[in-house]
XYZ file of C-alpha atoms in Angstrom:
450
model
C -34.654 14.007 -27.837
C -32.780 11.916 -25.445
C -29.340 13.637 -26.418
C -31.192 16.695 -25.152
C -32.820 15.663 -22.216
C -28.960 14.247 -21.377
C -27.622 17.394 -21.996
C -30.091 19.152 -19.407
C -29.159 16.224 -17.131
C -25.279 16.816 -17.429
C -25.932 20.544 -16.943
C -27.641 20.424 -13.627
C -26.093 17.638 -12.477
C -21.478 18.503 -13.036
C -22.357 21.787 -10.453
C -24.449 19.917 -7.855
C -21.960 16.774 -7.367
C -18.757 19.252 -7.628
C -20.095 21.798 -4.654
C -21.068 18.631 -3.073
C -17.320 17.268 -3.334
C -15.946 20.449 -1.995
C -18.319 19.903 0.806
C -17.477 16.520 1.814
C -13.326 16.995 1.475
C -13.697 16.768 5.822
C -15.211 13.168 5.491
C -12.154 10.423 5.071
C -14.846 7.417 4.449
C -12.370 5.148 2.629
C -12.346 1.496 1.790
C -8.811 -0.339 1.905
C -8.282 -2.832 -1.107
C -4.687 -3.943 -0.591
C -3.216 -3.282 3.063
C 0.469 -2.603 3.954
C 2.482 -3.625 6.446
C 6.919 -3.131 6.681
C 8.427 -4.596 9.342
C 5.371 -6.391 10.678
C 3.610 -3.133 11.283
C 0.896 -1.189 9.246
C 2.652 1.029 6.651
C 0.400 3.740 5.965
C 2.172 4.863 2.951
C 1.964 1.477 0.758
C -1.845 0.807 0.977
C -4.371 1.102 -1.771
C -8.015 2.373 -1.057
C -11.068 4.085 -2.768
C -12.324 7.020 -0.604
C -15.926 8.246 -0.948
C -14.131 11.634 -2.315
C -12.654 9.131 -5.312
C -16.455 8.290 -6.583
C -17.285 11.727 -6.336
C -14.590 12.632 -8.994
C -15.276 9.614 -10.702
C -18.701 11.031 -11.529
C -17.468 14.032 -12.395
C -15.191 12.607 -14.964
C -18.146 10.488 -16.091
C -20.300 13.258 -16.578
C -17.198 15.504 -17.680
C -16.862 12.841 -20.134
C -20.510 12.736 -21.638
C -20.161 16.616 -21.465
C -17.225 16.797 -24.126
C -18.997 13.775 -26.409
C -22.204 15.821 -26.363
C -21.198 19.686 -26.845
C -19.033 20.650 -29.981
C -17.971 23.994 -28.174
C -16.950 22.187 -25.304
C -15.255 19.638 -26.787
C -12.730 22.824 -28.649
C -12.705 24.475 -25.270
C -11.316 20.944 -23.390
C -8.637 20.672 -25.924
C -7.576 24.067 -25.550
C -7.390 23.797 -21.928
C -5.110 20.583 -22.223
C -2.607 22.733 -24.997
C -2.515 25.440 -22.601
C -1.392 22.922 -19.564
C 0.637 19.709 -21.848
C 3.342 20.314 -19.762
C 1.149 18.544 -16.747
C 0.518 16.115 -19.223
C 3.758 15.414 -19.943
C 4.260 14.932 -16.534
C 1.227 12.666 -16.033
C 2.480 10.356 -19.193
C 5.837 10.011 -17.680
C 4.343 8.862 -13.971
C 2.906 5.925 -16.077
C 6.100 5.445 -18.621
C 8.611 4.687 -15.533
C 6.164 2.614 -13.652
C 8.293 -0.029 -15.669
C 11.525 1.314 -13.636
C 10.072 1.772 -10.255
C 10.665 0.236 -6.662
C 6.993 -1.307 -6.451
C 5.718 -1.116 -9.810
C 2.304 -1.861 -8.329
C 2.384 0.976 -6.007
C 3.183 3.078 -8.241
C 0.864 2.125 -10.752
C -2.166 3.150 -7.879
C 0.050 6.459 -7.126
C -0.199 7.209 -11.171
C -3.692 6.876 -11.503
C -3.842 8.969 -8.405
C -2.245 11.625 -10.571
C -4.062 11.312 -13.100
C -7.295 11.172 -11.278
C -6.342 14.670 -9.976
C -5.075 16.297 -12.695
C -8.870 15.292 -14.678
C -10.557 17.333 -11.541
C -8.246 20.169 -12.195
C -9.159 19.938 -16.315
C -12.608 19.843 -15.018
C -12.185 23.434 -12.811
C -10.470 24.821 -15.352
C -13.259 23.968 -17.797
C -15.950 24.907 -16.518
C -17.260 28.618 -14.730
C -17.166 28.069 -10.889
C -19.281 30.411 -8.929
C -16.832 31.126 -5.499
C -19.997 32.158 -3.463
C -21.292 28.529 -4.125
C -17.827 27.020 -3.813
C -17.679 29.095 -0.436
C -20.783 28.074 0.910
C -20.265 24.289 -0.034
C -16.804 24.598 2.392
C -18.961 26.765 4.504
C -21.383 23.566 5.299
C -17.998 21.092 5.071
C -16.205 23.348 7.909
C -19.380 22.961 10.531
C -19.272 19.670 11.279
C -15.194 19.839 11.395
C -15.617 22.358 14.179
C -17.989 21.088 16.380
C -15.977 17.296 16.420
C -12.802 19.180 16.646
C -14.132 20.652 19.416
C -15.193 17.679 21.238
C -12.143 15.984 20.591
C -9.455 18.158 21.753
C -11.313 19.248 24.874
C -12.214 15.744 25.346
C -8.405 15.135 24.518
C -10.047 11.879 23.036
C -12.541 10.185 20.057
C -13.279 6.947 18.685
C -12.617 4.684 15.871
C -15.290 5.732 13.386
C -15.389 3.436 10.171
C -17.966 5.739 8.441
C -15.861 8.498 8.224
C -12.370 6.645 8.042
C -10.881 7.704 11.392
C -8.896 5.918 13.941
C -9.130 6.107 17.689
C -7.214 9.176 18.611
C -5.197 9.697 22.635
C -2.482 11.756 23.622
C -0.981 8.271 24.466
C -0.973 6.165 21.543
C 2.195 5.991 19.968
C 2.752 8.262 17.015
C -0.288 10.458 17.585
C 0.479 14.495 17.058
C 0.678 15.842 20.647
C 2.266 18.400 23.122
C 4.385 17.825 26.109
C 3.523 20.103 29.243
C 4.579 19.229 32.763
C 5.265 15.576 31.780
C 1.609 15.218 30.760
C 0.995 14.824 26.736
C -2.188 17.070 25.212
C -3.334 15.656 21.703
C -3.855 18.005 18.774
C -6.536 18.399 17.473
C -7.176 15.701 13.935
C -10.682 16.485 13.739
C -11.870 14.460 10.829
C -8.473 14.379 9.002
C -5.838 12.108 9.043
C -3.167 14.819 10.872
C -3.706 18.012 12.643
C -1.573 19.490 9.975
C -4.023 18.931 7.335
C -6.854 20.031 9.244
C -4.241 23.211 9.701
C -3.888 23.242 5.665
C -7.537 22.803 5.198
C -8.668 25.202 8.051
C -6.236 28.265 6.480
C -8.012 27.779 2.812
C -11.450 27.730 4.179
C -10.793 30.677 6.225
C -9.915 32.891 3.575
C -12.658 31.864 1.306
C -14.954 32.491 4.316
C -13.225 36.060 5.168
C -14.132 36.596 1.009
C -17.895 35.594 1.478
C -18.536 37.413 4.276
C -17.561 40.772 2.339
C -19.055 39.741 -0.630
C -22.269 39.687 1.451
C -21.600 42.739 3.647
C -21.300 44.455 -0.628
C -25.177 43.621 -1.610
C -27.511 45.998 -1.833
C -29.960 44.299 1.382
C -27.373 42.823 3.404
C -28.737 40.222 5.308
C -27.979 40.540 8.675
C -28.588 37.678 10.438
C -26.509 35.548 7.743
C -23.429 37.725 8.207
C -23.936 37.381 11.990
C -23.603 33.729 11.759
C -21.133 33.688 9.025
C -18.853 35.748 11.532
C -19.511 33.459 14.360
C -18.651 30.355 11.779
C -15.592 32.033 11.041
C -14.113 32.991 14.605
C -14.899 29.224 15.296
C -13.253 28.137 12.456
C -10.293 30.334 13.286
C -10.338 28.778 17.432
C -10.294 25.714 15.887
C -7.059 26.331 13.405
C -4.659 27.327 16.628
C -5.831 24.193 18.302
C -4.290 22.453 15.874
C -1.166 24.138 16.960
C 0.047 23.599 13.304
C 3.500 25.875 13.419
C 3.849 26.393 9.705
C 0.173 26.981 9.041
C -0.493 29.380 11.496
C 2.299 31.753 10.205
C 0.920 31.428 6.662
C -2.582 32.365 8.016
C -1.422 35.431 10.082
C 0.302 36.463 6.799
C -2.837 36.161 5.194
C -4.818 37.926 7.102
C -2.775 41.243 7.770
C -2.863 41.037 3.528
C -6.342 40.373 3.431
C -7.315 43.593 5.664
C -4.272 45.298 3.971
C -5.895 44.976 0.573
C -9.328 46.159 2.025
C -8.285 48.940 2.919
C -6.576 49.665 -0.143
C -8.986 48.599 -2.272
C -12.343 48.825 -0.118
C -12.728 51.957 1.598
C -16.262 51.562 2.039
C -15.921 47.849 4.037
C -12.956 50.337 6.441
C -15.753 50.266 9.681
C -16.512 46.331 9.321
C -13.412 45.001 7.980
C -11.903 46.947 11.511
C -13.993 45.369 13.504
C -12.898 41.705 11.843
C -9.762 42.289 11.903
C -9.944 43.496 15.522
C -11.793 40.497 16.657
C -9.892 38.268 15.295
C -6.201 39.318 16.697
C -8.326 39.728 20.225
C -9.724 36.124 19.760
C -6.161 34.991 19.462
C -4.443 36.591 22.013
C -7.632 35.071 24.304
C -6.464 31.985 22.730
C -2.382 32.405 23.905
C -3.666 33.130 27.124
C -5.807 30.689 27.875
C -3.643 27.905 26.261
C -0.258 29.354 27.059
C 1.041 26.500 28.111
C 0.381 24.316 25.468
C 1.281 27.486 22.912
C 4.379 28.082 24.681
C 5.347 24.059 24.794
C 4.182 24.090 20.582
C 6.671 27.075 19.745
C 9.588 26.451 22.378
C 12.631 25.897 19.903
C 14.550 24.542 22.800
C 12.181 21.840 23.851
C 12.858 18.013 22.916
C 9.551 17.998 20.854
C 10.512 20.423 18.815
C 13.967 19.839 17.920
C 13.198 15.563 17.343
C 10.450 17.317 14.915
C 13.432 18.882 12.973
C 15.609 16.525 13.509
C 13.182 14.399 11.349
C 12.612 16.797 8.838
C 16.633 17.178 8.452
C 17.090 13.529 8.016
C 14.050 12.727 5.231
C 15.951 15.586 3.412
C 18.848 13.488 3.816
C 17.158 10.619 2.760
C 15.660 12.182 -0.251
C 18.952 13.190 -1.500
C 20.545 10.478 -1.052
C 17.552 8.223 -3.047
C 18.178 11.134 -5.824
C 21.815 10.134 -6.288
C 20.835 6.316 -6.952
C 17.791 7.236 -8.833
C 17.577 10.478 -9.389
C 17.129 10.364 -13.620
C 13.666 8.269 -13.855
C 13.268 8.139 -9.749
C 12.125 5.823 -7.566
C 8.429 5.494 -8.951
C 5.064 7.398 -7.990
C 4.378 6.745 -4.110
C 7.735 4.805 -4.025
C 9.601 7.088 -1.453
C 9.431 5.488 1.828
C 9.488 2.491 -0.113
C 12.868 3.651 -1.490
C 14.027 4.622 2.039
C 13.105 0.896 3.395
C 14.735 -1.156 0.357
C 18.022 1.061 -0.747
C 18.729 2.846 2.305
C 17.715 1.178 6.180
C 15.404 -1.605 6.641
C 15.817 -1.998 10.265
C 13.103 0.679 11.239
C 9.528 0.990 12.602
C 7.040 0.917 9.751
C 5.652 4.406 10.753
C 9.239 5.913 10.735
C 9.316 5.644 7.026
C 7.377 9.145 6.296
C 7.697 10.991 2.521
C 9.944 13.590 2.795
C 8.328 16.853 4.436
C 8.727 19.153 0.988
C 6.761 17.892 -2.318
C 9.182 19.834 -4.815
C 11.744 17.713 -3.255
C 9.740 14.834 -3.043
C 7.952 14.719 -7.286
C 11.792 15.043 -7.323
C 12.747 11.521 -5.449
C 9.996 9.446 -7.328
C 9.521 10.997 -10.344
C 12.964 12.139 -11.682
C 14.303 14.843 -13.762
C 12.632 14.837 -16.732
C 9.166 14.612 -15.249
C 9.794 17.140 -12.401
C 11.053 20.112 -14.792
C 7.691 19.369 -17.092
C 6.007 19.889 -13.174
C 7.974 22.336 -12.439
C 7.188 24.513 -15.405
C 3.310 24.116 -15.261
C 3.639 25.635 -11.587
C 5.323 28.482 -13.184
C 3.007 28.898 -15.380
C 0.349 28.804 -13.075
C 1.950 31.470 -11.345
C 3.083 33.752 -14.194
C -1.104 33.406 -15.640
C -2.460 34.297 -11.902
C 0.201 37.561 -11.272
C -0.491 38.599 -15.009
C -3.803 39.348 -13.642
C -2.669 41.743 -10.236
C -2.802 44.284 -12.042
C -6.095 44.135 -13.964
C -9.719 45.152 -12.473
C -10.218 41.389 -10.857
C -8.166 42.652 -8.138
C -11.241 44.200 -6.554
C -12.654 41.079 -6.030
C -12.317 39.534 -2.899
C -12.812 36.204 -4.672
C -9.511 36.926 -6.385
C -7.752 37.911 -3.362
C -8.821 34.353 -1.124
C -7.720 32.433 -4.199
C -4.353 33.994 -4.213
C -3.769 33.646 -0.650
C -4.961 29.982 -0.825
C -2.481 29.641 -3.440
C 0.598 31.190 -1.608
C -0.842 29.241 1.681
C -0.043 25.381 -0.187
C 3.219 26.246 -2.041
C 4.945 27.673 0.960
C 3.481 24.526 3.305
C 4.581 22.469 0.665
C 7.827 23.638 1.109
C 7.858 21.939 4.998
C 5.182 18.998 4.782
C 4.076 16.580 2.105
C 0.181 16.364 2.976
C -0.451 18.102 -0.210
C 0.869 15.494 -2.430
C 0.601 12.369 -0.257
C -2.941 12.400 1.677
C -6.388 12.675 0.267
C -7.839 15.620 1.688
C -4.055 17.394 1.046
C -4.345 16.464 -2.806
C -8.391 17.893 -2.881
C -6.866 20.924 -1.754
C -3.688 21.438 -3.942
C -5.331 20.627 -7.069
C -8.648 22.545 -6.347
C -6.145 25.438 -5.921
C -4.483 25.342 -8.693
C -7.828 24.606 -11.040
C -9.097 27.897 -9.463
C -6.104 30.671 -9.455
C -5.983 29.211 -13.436
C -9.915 29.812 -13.973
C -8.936 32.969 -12.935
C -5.948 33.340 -15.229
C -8.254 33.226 -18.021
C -10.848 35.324 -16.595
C -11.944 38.868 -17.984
C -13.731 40.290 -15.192
């Protein structure tokens, strides 16, 4: 009787506290158990916390746990799952097996269960049937609170420390903070909740497309509600004021990519959306060129190749290349250990600098590269491929007519060609949500009949 009653428990319960998760990937509410400090100064890189996102997985794994002990079928299914994707768990055994070789073994221990705690919320995804209209309404009811303090902030061009949601005072003039030079005056980015206004970018471009996808998806039933796509529309064009504002250079290409494919594919594949998905579409290059011209400055000052902003920004890029090639000739077989990059940079290479100088390098192929080695990056490297080859398979089966397929696609493409010019994915909390979520959904739909 109780087994039962468990069961029903489990049941109701793994869906409510995963949409919930998805919801709350915004908040960074985060307790610090070991701070960090290089060169007298807070390194950002080397602490150790527990963010209110970590207990939410934790549960999951709890109750994923009890799920597998309890249900036979589910149990087979699990083990399946893990055959179908060792070579991730090759990689995740080999984090742990050279924690004995790395820089800070302690770091990298943290970093390794880090890994591991992610790659249990992808076999969670993958395990269990994920309705995207839920999943898009949970990131739905994350985004509006995102927008309306991203708002405040960036026309406010200020906002406070706020310990609840893990969030440090944020001015155009505090060293190190993301902003724009016009006219010798500096404009901050917009953070929003998130710990750069590249990740807010990165998280702004996923939520966008899955948005775009339930707004169809409701426009396609039989009583449309109007009044819900009305909102839902305004949401969106919000949503999509507030992704420029971050002025994120890499993420607004990949979204203006997206979108010409998204409308692209509608019409292909949609005739019947051709009137409203026109009138999206419309809006939403006329809501950006309003944007260019009211902020043309600022846009202009972003995307000038020739101004001293930009070109220190590559300069910086260039140089953790550098670095990262350089720490792969001395360590490059086992590397430098999980986490262990900048680190690595400070111990083996120059430890003369500023603490927040030492940044991962800004592309995490290169970067599971640097601390994880050979060995471990080709088993990483293969269950990409994979991931890739299972999700393509399916382009040309019927799921292509889903919208749902189409903003999980485009989510993908969106965080492996970022990854290929930042590290948030790998290295920051809301960054890692994102990756892995990804990847646990384009392979739900690798193994998807309809």
């Amino acid at each position: 009787m109780f087994k039962v009653k468990l069961k029903k428990f489990i049941k109701r319960a793994c869906p409510l506290i995963f949409y919930l998760f998805i919801a709350c990937i915004p908040i960074q509410t985060v307790k610090v158990f070991k701070d960090a400090k290089l060169n007298g100064n807070t390194w950002e890189y080397g602490k150790m916390m527990i963010y209110g996102t970590d207990i939410l997985i934790f549960l999951l794994i709890i109750f994923f746990t009890l799920e597998i002990w309890l249900l036979k079928k589910k149990r087979g299914q699990v083990l399946e799952n893990i055959k179908k994707t060792s070579f991730l768990w090759f990689f995740v055994v080999l984090s742990f097996v050279f924690i004995f070789l790395a820089i800070e073994k302690e770091l990298a221990l943290y970093n390794s269960i880090k890994i591991l705690e992610f790659a249990l919320l992808f076999l969670f995804i993958v395990s269990h049937k994920i309705s995207f209209k839920r999943l898009s309404f949970s990131l739905f009811f994350g985004v509006l609170f995102e927008i309306v303090f991203s708002f405040w902030q960036f026309f406010n061009q200020y906002s406070p420390a706020i310990k609840l949601l893990g969030m440090s005072v944020y001015h155009p003039y505090i060293p190190g903070r993301a902003t724009i030079l016009v006219a010798n005056r500096l404009y901050l980015r917009t953070y929003g909740t998130m710990p750069h206004p590249n990740v807010l970018g990165g998280y702004l471009v996923i939520v966008l497309f899955f948005l775009l996808a339930l707004l169809f998806s409701l426009f396609n039933q039989k009583k449309p509600n109007v009044l819900a796509r009305l909102f839902l529309s305004i949401i969106y064009f919000l949503a999509l004021f507030n992704l420029f504002i971050t002025f994120s250079r890499a993420v607004l290409g990949v979204f203006l990519m997206g979108l010409f494919v998204f409308f692209f594919w509608l019409y292909k594949k949609k005739p019947g959306f051709s009137s409203f998905a026109r009138q999206i579409f419309v809006m939403s290059l006329l809501l950006i060129s309003l944007f260019i011209f009211l902020f043309s400055g600022l846009f202009f000052a972003r995307f000038d190749s020739s101004s001293a902003q930009y070109q220190s920004s590559n300069i910086e890029r260039g140089e953790g290349y550098n670095i990262a090639i350089e720490l792969f000739e001395k360590r490059g077989l086992t590397g430098v250990g999980a986490g262990n990059f900048t680190l690595a940079h400070y111990k083996l290479i120059n430890d003369t600098l500023d603490a927040w100088v030492y940044q991962p390098a800004h592309n995490i192929y290169l970067l599971v590269l640097v601390e994880h080695g050979i060995l471990a990056s080709v088993f990483f490297g293969i269950f990409l491929v994979r991931i890739l080859i299972r999700f393509f398979k399916k382009i040309k089966s019927k799921l292509l007519e889903s919208e749902w397929f189409v903003a999980v696609g485009l989510s993908l493409v969106a965080v492996l060609l970022i990854s290929l010019v930042d590290h948030y994915f790998w290295t920051l909390q809301p960054g890692r949500i994102l990756f892995w979520v990804v990847l646990g959904l384009v392979w739900r739909f690798g193994i998807m009949k309809k």
